[in-house]
């Protein structure tokens, strides 16, 4: 009897060890509201590792200390078949956001994606420029899988037999509300490796979760002031003289310009790259850059990382490159220090030391047919998959460190990113060019710690041109990318004035914009905010997509309606763009009163309003009490020592305080306390008397402060 008992216990033990059972996580608190659990064997390379994140611990402490989201206590993991299986419970009405830079959808519950760095292909299937494995729940938590693998996320699609909260079985014959997608009570994730790190971020709402994520990743980037002006990318193969002519044309026509982008052709060879200036087109690059700088204009260089046989580092970099080439150029393995050092040496000598302000890092995302295949081998020993998932991120980190060493901020462009990018001074862009989808991407960027620009290139009509130029001026980078089309802001004469006006408005808004980015850095609040992150916003309409028919829609499905055509820029500005062809549009106003930005008139209160097409202007609304600090419509962003006039607008009737941020706008001295927040305070008395006050402290580069009470 005793023997039988012993052998039964033995067998049970063997079973436990041989057949892995789903297990709970061992959560370890890393900072207030941030927990981590390791599952299986954690891999040596991960997005957060490559990004070198340095958590903003003090800012995290300030944000409060929420408890672990109890709902996630039931989460499970399992190692099987060489992979990690993860399961996180979902509640009934929970909404999920994030999971990469999506272009068509905002809410992600009920979707399946394999997160894979790639050029966006028109489907929200996970292949995108920043497939960040992070989702945010409106219940106040977020989950990050810090893996450099192509992970597959079933964001509430699978229905388990042992579900604690299973959907009811329905009958399509008799029940009208039968849905092709039954309710699922879990997010399930497959990571193709035997282990990974999982992070949980808590918060009182989705916004706080995003703030914690951004702060954990070091706080959002604070661009130099010039980065927030207007930027124009000149056509490929342009010479120094052609570029300078373009600059002179901007100046003569009165269009603002803060930095210029040189596209392929500034260098001797591109695709692959030599990285050295072409002596025919740019006989004296230093003089050319000095010339621009005298006009207070910075220069940004287009590159892709693939090394031509004509590059000075070609020979030396050989041992540190992959088995495969891209456009027959060598593919450096930036996981190896010698490769990074060779780049640093070349780029510093040939570009940074001459005054180049930043880069556009192209072609780090895909397409598959161009990039190295997954069978490629890298000398660091990391797989082609892991390198693909982190390549763009790695270049961002490496290059931003070069500028940091010079105590100079940069602000550039990149086509691939991943988790941990919040502090990176880079904005994502692509070639896809659907205007509506560009705005959806802008909105989605706010959940995942990346920046996106809906760049303008060209347009079929002047209406479309104006609409695109309007939205790009309300994004993290106001950019015209004329690399192929040679478009200028004034190319469509019938809207040239309106285009100028919105570009000027962008410049006028610099004090507001800069403060909004300071909030990103110091508080983790993204500059562009999806309505789902905004307090007092609610919209839960469900619609059945399409009519039932045998070809396009044989399984009619109920979906929650996405709000993907309006967003907040900072705390007070609601942007509701119109697209070419639209005669009118609906705007959903969050709780409280809202005012027209241009006139100060009340437009509605916590309701949906319909606005008519006004081609002249992009529709902008301001929250009651909203304070918008503005300056003059300058042609260039201010120099370090420049002091600007300040016009402070106040909307509505509420008393309020706006904390205006300022510093030198160029260096990292703000990390050493060289910055100031100045309180701009409006008090409105019962008799309707309104008054504005401020006490200027150090680092306040404004003069002639004037108040404008827009709604009075
Ligand atoms: C594309 C990029 C464009 C432009 C072009 C130059 O890949 O998205 O913005 O830079 O390369 O060849």
XYZ file of C-alpha atoms and ligand atoms in Angstrom:
724
model
C 0.000 0.000 0.000
C 2.800 2.358 1.028
C 4.719 1.453 -2.146
C 1.684 2.176 -4.279
C 1.275 5.544 -2.658
C 4.933 6.401 -3.143
C 4.923 5.418 -6.799
C 1.737 7.415 -7.382
C 3.374 10.491 -5.824
C 6.478 9.851 -7.916
C 4.440 9.563 -11.104
C 2.575 12.751 -10.307
C 5.855 14.580 -9.748
C 7.299 13.272 -13.023
C 4.144 14.378 -14.799
C 4.414 17.835 -13.321
C 7.972 18.236 -14.490
C 7.634 16.618 -17.909
C 4.335 18.068 -18.997
C 4.467 21.786 -18.459
C 1.395 23.196 -16.841
C 0.191 26.708 -17.439
C 1.670 28.691 -14.613
C 1.050 32.099 -13.108
C 3.646 34.858 -13.336
C 6.065 35.970 -10.646
C 5.550 39.727 -10.840
C 8.311 41.918 -9.525
C 7.685 45.626 -9.056
C 10.284 47.754 -10.874
C 8.867 51.224 -10.281
C 5.535 52.582 -8.995
C 2.851 51.044 -11.204
C 5.318 48.945 -13.251
C 5.861 45.208 -12.868
C 7.903 42.625 -14.739
C 7.844 38.849 -14.930
C 10.341 36.592 -16.659
C 8.977 33.537 -18.411
C 11.322 30.656 -19.295
C 14.739 31.646 -20.567
C 14.801 35.332 -21.405
C 16.624 36.087 -24.664
C 19.703 38.305 -24.806
C 18.233 40.774 -27.284
C 14.985 42.666 -26.769
C 13.523 45.975 -27.947
C 13.868 47.659 -24.547
C 17.452 46.404 -24.322
C 18.355 47.745 -27.773
C 16.676 51.066 -27.008
C 18.727 51.192 -23.789
C 15.753 52.517 -21.841
C 16.527 54.449 -18.687
C 13.314 54.717 -16.652
C 12.397 58.204 -15.451
C 12.056 56.992 -11.871
C 11.309 60.327 -10.207
C 8.560 61.144 -12.711
C 7.100 57.666 -12.214
C 6.995 58.261 -8.468
C 5.180 61.553 -8.993
C 2.515 59.826 -11.015
C 1.395 57.836 -7.961
C 1.509 54.227 -6.990
C -1.457 52.189 -8.252
C -1.804 48.583 -7.182
C -1.301 45.626 -9.490
C -4.348 45.194 -11.767
C -6.129 42.400 -9.901
C -7.753 41.173 -13.067
C -4.361 40.118 -14.425
C -3.675 37.836 -11.446
C -5.265 35.024 -13.454
C -2.719 35.370 -16.301
C -0.932 32.225 -17.380
C 2.158 31.176 -19.275
C 3.382 27.902 -20.653
C 6.442 26.706 -22.555
C 5.764 24.166 -25.234
C 6.970 23.221 -28.707
C 9.908 25.636 -28.448
C 7.528 28.547 -27.890
C 6.047 30.617 -25.103
C 2.264 30.648 -24.705
C 0.802 33.590 -22.820
C -2.744 34.212 -21.675
C -4.158 37.385 -20.118
C -7.825 37.594 -19.082
C -10.260 40.139 -20.495
C -13.385 41.620 -18.995
C -16.715 41.957 -20.797
C -16.721 45.515 -22.070
C -12.986 46.015 -22.101
C -11.419 47.845 -25.036
C -7.842 47.336 -26.217
C -5.570 49.760 -28.050
C -2.037 49.701 -29.397
C -0.376 46.570 -30.794
C 1.711 48.382 -33.336
C 1.341 51.336 -35.642
C -1.998 50.500 -37.245
C -3.367 52.542 -40.147
C -6.988 51.452 -40.327
C -8.231 50.512 -36.888
C -7.971 51.996 -33.403
C -9.639 49.403 -31.170
C -7.767 46.138 -31.347
C -9.971 43.747 -29.391
C -11.047 40.876 -31.598
C -8.091 41.186 -33.969
C -5.224 38.829 -34.723
C -1.770 40.052 -35.680
C 1.725 38.797 -36.152
C 3.874 41.725 -35.120
C 6.583 42.031 -37.725
C 8.683 45.030 -38.787
C 7.718 45.788 -42.367
C 6.548 48.507 -44.686
C 2.798 48.797 -44.069
C 0.962 46.765 -46.699
C -2.571 48.115 -46.388
C -3.744 45.616 -43.737
C -3.672 45.898 -39.957
C -2.242 42.393 -39.693
C 0.783 43.274 -37.569
C 3.230 43.988 -40.378
C 4.055 47.613 -39.854
C 6.825 50.131 -39.169
C 6.550 49.928 -35.406
C 4.967 46.591 -34.440
C 5.208 47.465 -30.747
C 4.080 44.418 -28.705
C 2.200 46.567 -26.219
C -1.524 46.845 -25.615
C -3.398 49.309 -23.452
C -6.726 48.492 -21.857
C -9.348 51.099 -21.030
C -9.638 49.288 -17.677
C -6.361 50.908 -16.661
C -3.458 48.635 -17.438
C -1.125 47.757 -20.288
C 0.863 44.630 -21.169
C 4.200 44.668 -22.988
C 5.878 41.543 -24.336
C 9.491 42.637 -24.575
C 10.468 40.236 -27.342
C 12.401 40.737 -30.584
C 10.463 37.884 -32.221
C 7.559 37.856 -34.632
C 4.954 37.312 -31.963
C 1.344 36.454 -32.738
C -1.346 38.140 -30.698
C -4.924 36.850 -30.540
C -6.382 39.976 -28.966
C -9.611 38.400 -27.697
C -10.474 35.927 -30.443
C -9.907 32.378 -29.154
C -12.573 30.724 -27.021
C -11.270 28.052 -24.670
C -13.250 25.073 -23.433
C -12.230 25.947 -19.877
C -13.159 29.620 -20.259
C -14.426 31.100 -16.996
C -16.590 33.509 -18.839
C -17.618 31.710 -22.014
C -19.849 33.133 -24.736
C -23.329 31.696 -25.083
C -23.893 29.319 -27.966
C -26.135 31.052 -30.497
C -28.201 29.879 -33.442
C -27.836 31.677 -36.720
C -31.160 30.307 -38.003
C -33.219 31.948 -35.344
C -31.153 34.615 -33.581
C -30.719 37.930 -35.349
C -27.847 39.043 -33.121
C -25.759 35.987 -33.950
C -22.214 37.237 -34.420
C -19.512 35.564 -36.503
C -17.056 36.331 -33.738
C -18.160 34.992 -30.360
C -16.998 36.795 -27.250
C -13.546 35.810 -26.037
C -12.320 36.362 -22.495
C -8.564 36.435 -23.064
C -5.673 37.846 -25.025
C -3.482 34.931 -26.049
C 0.020 35.406 -27.357
C 2.454 33.051 -29.010
C 6.126 34.011 -28.741
C 8.353 31.835 -30.949
C 11.104 31.410 -28.337
C 11.439 29.571 -25.051
C 10.997 32.593 -22.858
C 10.429 36.318 -22.722
C 9.995 39.285 -20.414
C 6.505 40.612 -19.715
C 5.819 44.069 -18.322
C 2.594 45.336 -16.802
C 1.865 49.059 -16.500
C -1.042 50.189 -14.300
C -3.015 53.429 -14.192
C -6.343 54.959 -13.289
C -7.174 55.171 -16.970
C -5.645 54.420 -20.366
C -3.810 57.772 -20.434
C -1.999 57.053 -17.177
C -0.960 53.639 -18.498
C 0.540 55.268 -21.582
C 2.258 57.854 -19.379
C 3.837 55.098 -17.270
C 4.956 53.217 -20.356
C 6.570 56.367 -21.824
C 8.184 57.321 -18.534
C 9.495 53.816 -18.015
C 11.071 54.129 -21.482
C 12.855 57.299 -20.326
C 10.117 59.884 -20.961
C 9.153 61.073 -24.414
C 11.637 62.872 -26.609
C 11.979 66.646 -26.333
C 12.848 67.868 -29.840
C 14.972 70.921 -30.436
C 12.769 73.956 -31.150
C 13.822 73.925 -34.797
C 12.397 70.392 -35.073
C 8.934 71.781 -34.456
C 9.062 74.332 -37.248
C 8.470 73.470 -40.895
C 10.668 71.075 -42.873
C 11.021 70.605 -46.602
C 12.804 67.715 -48.335
C 14.303 68.674 -51.676
C 14.281 66.398 -54.762
C 16.837 63.640 -55.287
C 20.047 64.596 -57.095
C 19.662 68.268 -56.188
C 22.923 70.226 -55.997
C 23.878 72.736 -53.305
C 22.912 75.587 -55.629
C 19.492 74.112 -56.339
C 18.884 73.610 -52.629
C 19.931 77.170 -51.830
C 17.654 78.451 -54.583
C 14.775 76.532 -52.980
C 15.607 78.083 -49.609
C 15.655 81.538 -51.178
C 12.264 80.865 -52.780
C 10.744 79.912 -49.430
C 12.132 83.105 -47.947
C 11.044 85.318 -50.844
C 7.526 83.889 -50.880
C 7.197 84.127 -47.097
C 6.856 80.414 -46.289
C 8.425 79.244 -43.016
C 11.368 76.832 -43.082
C 13.290 75.440 -40.123
C 15.116 72.467 -41.520
C 15.834 70.972 -44.878
C 16.097 67.361 -45.933
C 18.574 66.194 -48.542
C 17.354 63.092 -50.336
C 19.542 60.572 -52.292
C 22.151 62.391 -54.339
C 23.934 64.418 -51.692
C 26.283 61.419 -51.507
C 28.387 59.868 -54.296
C 26.430 56.565 -54.297
C 23.086 55.540 -52.901
C 21.226 52.203 -52.669
C 23.767 51.106 -51.331
C 25.429 54.099 -49.752
C 28.852 55.629 -49.803
C 27.909 58.130 -47.046
C 30.362 60.698 -48.470
C 29.396 63.961 -50.158
C 29.333 64.078 -53.931
C 31.971 66.598 -54.913
C 30.146 67.692 -58.067
C 26.848 68.485 -56.410
C 28.342 69.514 -53.063
C 31.881 70.771 -53.676
C 32.077 72.367 -50.223
C 29.611 70.774 -47.816
C 30.878 72.715 -44.797
C 30.327 76.019 -46.536
C 26.916 74.870 -47.731
C 25.870 73.900 -44.201
C 27.278 77.126 -42.744
C 25.355 79.036 -45.335
C 22.120 77.366 -44.233
C 22.886 77.832 -40.566
C 23.427 81.541 -41.081
C 19.875 81.632 -42.343
C 18.903 79.659 -39.221
C 18.091 76.517 -41.214
C 19.323 73.039 -40.273
C 20.085 70.156 -42.642
C 19.010 66.548 -42.387
C 20.582 63.772 -44.481
C 18.725 60.852 -46.024
C 20.507 57.532 -45.694
C 19.861 53.850 -45.677
C 22.318 51.804 -43.627
C 23.585 49.534 -46.424
C 27.272 49.967 -47.246
C 28.469 50.480 -50.822
C 31.887 49.323 -51.979
C 32.579 53.041 -52.435
C 32.130 53.819 -48.731
C 35.360 54.522 -46.826
C 34.392 51.938 -44.185
C 33.616 49.214 -46.729
C 36.708 47.090 -46.109
C 36.847 47.471 -42.365
C 33.197 46.671 -41.827
C 33.294 43.344 -43.712
C 33.774 41.118 -40.621
C 30.784 42.751 -38.945
C 28.240 42.321 -41.704
C 25.510 39.782 -42.457
C 25.650 36.812 -44.820
C 23.253 38.628 -47.174
C 23.312 42.034 -48.801
C 20.651 44.669 -49.433
C 20.858 46.253 -52.878
C 24.225 44.497 -52.976
C 25.361 46.639 -50.058
C 26.804 45.179 -46.879
C 24.408 44.919 -43.940
C 26.205 45.943 -40.746
C 25.417 44.087 -37.541
C 25.013 46.973 -35.113
C 24.953 44.573 -32.205
C 28.731 44.552 -32.584
C 30.645 47.497 -31.202
C 33.241 47.640 -34.013
C 30.409 48.124 -36.539
C 28.913 50.908 -34.427
C 32.321 52.520 -33.988
C 32.997 52.543 -37.730
C 29.692 54.315 -38.318
C 30.284 56.753 -35.528
C 33.728 57.647 -36.862
C 32.562 58.152 -40.432
C 29.304 59.940 -39.677
C 30.850 62.221 -37.069
C 33.708 63.253 -39.300
C 31.770 63.659 -42.542
C 28.446 64.945 -41.244
C 28.082 65.939 -37.597
C 31.339 67.863 -37.416
C 30.313 69.840 -40.483
C 27.000 70.802 -38.916
C 24.499 68.165 -40.067
C 21.546 68.236 -37.652
C 20.088 64.786 -38.125
C 19.166 61.868 -40.338
C 16.339 60.255 -42.174
C 16.965 56.539 -41.684
C 15.235 54.886 -44.595
C 14.667 51.261 -45.644
C 15.096 49.663 -42.221
C 11.603 48.175 -42.272
C 11.072 46.173 -45.474
C 9.778 45.109 -47.952
C 10.745 41.428 -47.687
C 12.040 41.265 -51.249
C 14.527 44.045 -50.552
C 15.718 43.323 -47.058
C 17.741 40.347 -45.884
C 15.716 37.127 -45.687
C 15.107 35.339 -42.408
C 17.703 32.721 -43.378
C 20.439 35.395 -43.264
C 23.140 35.002 -40.613
C 24.543 37.818 -38.509
C 28.009 37.692 -36.920
C 26.639 38.595 -33.462
C 24.776 35.281 -33.521
C 21.365 36.948 -33.261
C 18.856 35.647 -35.758
C 17.790 37.563 -38.849
C 14.335 37.808 -37.254
C 15.692 39.439 -34.094
C 17.834 41.843 -36.096
C 14.897 42.772 -38.335
C 12.702 43.551 -35.328
C 15.291 45.864 -33.814
C 17.304 47.341 -36.717
C 15.520 50.681 -36.964
C 15.481 51.022 -33.191
C 19.185 50.274 -33.032
C 20.028 52.948 -35.595
C 17.893 55.466 -33.707
C 19.687 54.733 -30.462
C 23.166 54.709 -31.997
C 22.759 57.948 -33.946
C 20.959 59.863 -31.197
C 23.874 59.030 -28.886
C 26.317 60.718 -31.319
C 24.369 63.964 -31.004
C 23.952 63.598 -27.256
C 27.714 63.360 -26.855
C 27.929 66.768 -28.515
C 25.223 68.122 -26.189
C 23.079 68.883 -29.231
C 19.564 67.639 -29.770
C 18.582 66.035 -33.051
C 15.177 65.342 -34.585
C 14.960 63.051 -37.565
C 12.973 60.458 -39.445
C 12.965 56.685 -39.392
C 10.945 53.982 -41.091
C 11.268 51.224 -38.483
C 10.874 51.211 -34.744
C 9.655 49.063 -31.873
C 9.020 49.070 -28.134
C 11.110 51.408 -26.010
C 11.253 54.212 -28.584
C 9.530 56.975 -26.584
C 12.775 58.829 -25.849
C 14.083 58.483 -29.416
C 14.211 61.776 -31.334
C 12.724 60.207 -34.442
C 9.429 60.404 -36.306
C 8.121 57.522 -38.430
C 6.936 58.017 -42.039
C 6.293 55.786 -45.052
C 5.356 55.610 -48.743
C 1.756 54.440 -48.319
C 0.146 57.890 -48.687
C -3.525 57.381 -47.934
C -4.561 60.565 -46.189
C -7.306 59.154 -43.948
C -5.112 56.211 -42.941
C -2.225 58.578 -42.211
C -4.442 60.279 -39.618
C -5.449 56.934 -38.109
C -1.721 56.131 -37.757
C -1.202 59.510 -36.105
C -3.899 58.650 -33.587
C -2.527 55.155 -32.976
C 1.015 56.426 -32.457
C -0.205 57.864 -29.162
C -0.709 54.436 -27.569
C 2.704 52.966 -28.312
C 5.351 55.596 -27.596
C 6.212 56.537 -31.162
C 5.778 59.655 -33.299
C 4.339 59.670 -36.794
C 4.124 62.300 -39.535
C 1.388 62.293 -42.191
C 3.871 63.903 -44.581
C 2.669 65.759 -47.686
C 4.289 64.836 -51.015
C 1.993 65.755 -53.851
C -1.726 65.787 -54.582
C -4.200 65.285 -57.384
C -6.085 68.511 -56.611
C -5.503 71.751 -54.792
C -8.182 70.812 -52.274
C -6.316 67.627 -51.387
C -3.050 69.573 -51.201
C -4.448 72.032 -48.723
C -6.053 69.294 -46.628
C -2.770 67.394 -46.434
C -0.725 70.491 -45.622
C -3.232 71.363 -42.900
C -2.949 68.008 -41.147
C 0.822 67.798 -41.411
C 0.996 71.128 -39.570
C -0.889 69.464 -36.717
C 1.480 66.530 -36.322
C 4.859 65.932 -34.639
C 6.729 66.887 -37.808
C 5.364 69.410 -40.295
C 6.977 68.107 -43.454
C 6.777 68.449 -47.199
C 8.663 65.533 -48.774
C 9.284 66.623 -52.362
C 11.920 63.951 -53.042
C 10.206 62.705 -56.228
C 7.592 65.309 -57.120
C 9.397 68.588 -56.540
C 6.242 70.021 -54.993
C 6.464 73.348 -53.166
C 3.978 74.701 -50.648
C 2.808 77.157 -53.327
C 2.542 74.602 -56.159
C -1.262 74.923 -56.195
C -1.760 78.691 -56.661
C -5.437 78.746 -55.714
C -4.653 77.469 -52.192
C -1.152 78.923 -51.816
C -2.326 81.575 -49.328
C -4.236 79.121 -47.186
C -1.225 76.783 -47.146
C 0.957 79.686 -46.040
C -1.532 80.572 -43.338
C -1.528 77.100 -41.776
C 2.281 76.900 -41.962
C 2.414 80.242 -40.183
C -0.057 79.024 -37.613
C 2.258 76.096 -36.937
C 5.064 78.584 -36.248
C 2.803 80.749 -34.070
C 1.913 77.727 -31.973
C 5.547 76.977 -31.102
C 5.203 77.910 -27.378
C 2.164 75.608 -27.074
C 3.802 72.822 -29.102
C 7.060 72.964 -27.198
C 5.228 72.729 -23.879
C 3.192 69.825 -25.229
C 6.426 67.978 -26.022
C 7.807 68.900 -22.595
C 4.747 67.124 -21.149
C 5.717 64.087 -23.241
C 9.198 64.200 -21.765
C 8.461 65.049 -18.133
C 5.014 63.473 -17.666
C 4.882 60.838 -20.400
C 1.765 62.367 -22.027
C 1.968 61.870 -25.806
C 1.768 65.104 -27.848
C -0.897 63.670 -30.162
C -3.681 61.941 -28.233
C -6.284 59.521 -29.435
C -9.758 60.529 -28.249
C -9.798 57.264 -26.293
C -7.054 58.713 -24.100
C -8.970 61.896 -23.388
C -10.809 62.460 -20.109
C -14.528 62.834 -20.534
C -14.641 61.221 -23.954
C -17.047 58.386 -24.464
C -18.326 56.798 -27.593
C -19.316 53.173 -27.707
C -21.479 52.785 -30.782
C -21.563 49.295 -32.258
C -22.317 48.735 -35.892
C -22.752 45.663 -38.026
C -20.330 45.980 -40.879
C -21.989 45.766 -44.289
C -25.079 43.902 -45.423
C -25.187 40.129 -45.409
C -24.444 38.713 -48.864
C -22.831 35.610 -50.301
C -19.556 37.082 -51.505
C -18.314 40.106 -49.557
C -20.010 39.598 -46.244
C -21.259 36.060 -45.637
C -20.481 36.334 -41.903
C -21.791 39.704 -40.787
C -19.870 40.940 -37.787
C -20.642 43.490 -35.105
C -17.821 45.962 -34.564
C -17.279 48.886 -32.238
C -17.019 52.134 -34.142
C -13.546 53.646 -34.204
C -12.940 57.356 -33.814
C -10.077 57.812 -36.215
C -10.577 61.234 -37.720
C -10.173 63.538 -34.747
C -7.555 63.840 -32.025
C -6.105 66.114 -29.398
C -2.864 68.008 -29.788
C -1.781 68.645 -26.215
C -4.212 69.379 -23.408
C -6.508 71.843 -25.144
C -6.605 71.628 -28.935
C -9.027 69.252 -30.609
C -8.120 68.739 -34.286
C -10.875 67.544 -36.613
C -9.398 67.425 -40.134
C -11.465 67.441 -43.273
C -10.398 65.276 -46.187
C -10.624 66.107 -49.884
C -14.186 65.703 -51.101
C -15.819 66.042 -47.680
C -18.608 68.605 -47.527
C -19.159 68.358 -43.792
C -18.152 66.182 -40.861
C -19.169 65.162 -37.363
C -17.048 66.091 -34.382
C -17.508 64.333 -31.064
C -16.872 66.787 -28.256
C -15.783 65.310 -24.927
C -17.489 66.390 -21.683
C -17.655 70.146 -21.059
C -17.914 73.209 -23.272
C -15.874 73.590 -26.454
C -14.989 76.725 -28.442
C -13.937 77.472 -31.989
C -10.193 78.144 -32.051
C -10.423 80.919 -34.629
C -13.427 82.840 -33.315
C -13.651 81.851 -29.650
C -17.381 81.085 -30.113
C -19.047 78.282 -28.189
C -19.661 75.283 -30.516
C -21.144 72.712 -28.174
C -20.996 70.847 -24.904
C -20.208 67.129 -24.622
C -22.138 66.413 -27.808
C -21.670 65.458 -31.431
C -21.740 68.456 -33.733
C -21.858 68.662 -37.501
C -19.537 71.190 -39.131
C -19.591 72.416 -42.714
C -16.659 72.388 -45.107
C -14.607 75.528 -44.753
C -11.742 75.054 -47.172
C -9.795 77.930 -45.695
C -9.056 76.383 -42.343
C -8.519 73.128 -40.515
C -11.274 72.756 -37.890
C -9.814 73.303 -34.403
C -11.637 73.425 -31.092
C -10.532 74.435 -27.624
C -11.733 73.117 -24.288
C -13.352 75.491 -21.811
C -10.609 77.308 -19.925
C -8.084 76.329 -22.579
C -4.979 78.497 -22.625
C -2.965 78.563 -25.857
C 0.327 80.459 -25.732
C 1.386 81.655 -29.184
C 4.015 83.834 -30.817
C 4.571 85.667 -34.105
C 4.309 83.905 -37.472
C 8.098 83.618 -37.888
C 9.909 82.267 -40.947
C 12.362 80.322 -38.779
C 12.244 78.903 -35.282
C 14.096 81.090 -32.750
C 17.816 80.916 -32.158
C 19.041 79.953 -28.692
C 19.323 83.513 -27.430
C 16.244 84.864 -29.195
C 13.394 86.301 -27.114
C 9.937 86.250 -28.701
C 6.709 88.095 -28.035
C 4.026 86.010 -26.367
C 0.311 86.154 -27.122
C -1.696 84.094 -24.711
C -5.171 83.103 -25.796
C -7.814 82.030 -23.336
C -11.066 80.329 -24.381
C -14.385 79.963 -22.612
C -15.135 81.105 -19.110
C -13.223 78.865 -16.731
C -10.313 80.049 -14.618
C -7.245 78.023 -15.388
C -3.459 77.783 -15.271
C -1.194 76.724 -18.110
C 2.376 75.810 -17.244
C 4.514 77.095 -20.085
C 7.761 75.215 -20.525
C 10.955 76.756 -21.788
C 14.667 76.078 -22.064
C 17.445 76.846 -24.552
C 15.708 74.683 -27.173
C 18.907 73.065 -28.442
C 20.998 71.309 -25.804
C 20.520 68.705 -23.094
C 21.094 71.261 -20.348
C 17.445 70.777 -19.376
C 18.560 67.434 -17.946
C 20.732 69.461 -15.610
C 17.907 71.701 -14.448
C 18.328 74.501 -17.016
C 14.606 74.849 -17.697
C 11.558 76.513 -16.228
C 7.813 76.158 -16.082
C 6.020 79.492 -15.951
C 2.460 79.548 -14.685
C 0.116 81.483 -16.991
C -2.990 82.025 -14.922
C -6.420 83.243 -15.935
C -9.016 84.135 -13.329
C -12.570 84.895 -14.268
C -14.653 86.603 -11.613
C -18.406 86.197 -11.145
C -18.998 89.600 -12.756
C -17.353 88.259 -15.905
C -14.104 90.160 -15.411
C -11.235 88.120 -16.753
C -7.623 88.620 -15.906
C -4.358 86.988 -16.995
C -1.171 86.842 -14.936
C 2.265 85.339 -15.145
C 5.472 85.633 -13.178
C 8.447 85.221 -15.476
C 11.298 83.238 -13.990
C 14.591 82.049 -15.422
C 14.617 80.340 -18.838
C 11.596 82.338 -19.971
C 12.475 83.524 -23.457
C 9.442 85.690 -24.053
C 8.640 89.389 -23.858
C 5.699 91.725 -24.482
C 3.180 89.321 -23.004
C -0.344 90.005 -24.244
C -3.543 88.260 -23.251
C -6.438 87.625 -25.610
C -9.729 86.515 -24.112
C -11.199 84.869 -27.160
C -14.689 84.097 -25.863
C -15.420 87.412 -24.262
C 11.762 56.052 -49.969
C 11.333 56.994 -48.847
C 11.071 58.333 -49.478
C 12.316 58.821 -50.174
C 12.848 57.769 -51.147
C 14.197 58.163 -51.720
O 11.993 54.804 -49.509
O 10.206 56.515 -48.182
O 10.645 59.255 -48.510
O 13.281 59.129 -49.210
O 12.971 56.533 -50.509
O 14.718 57.155 -52.507
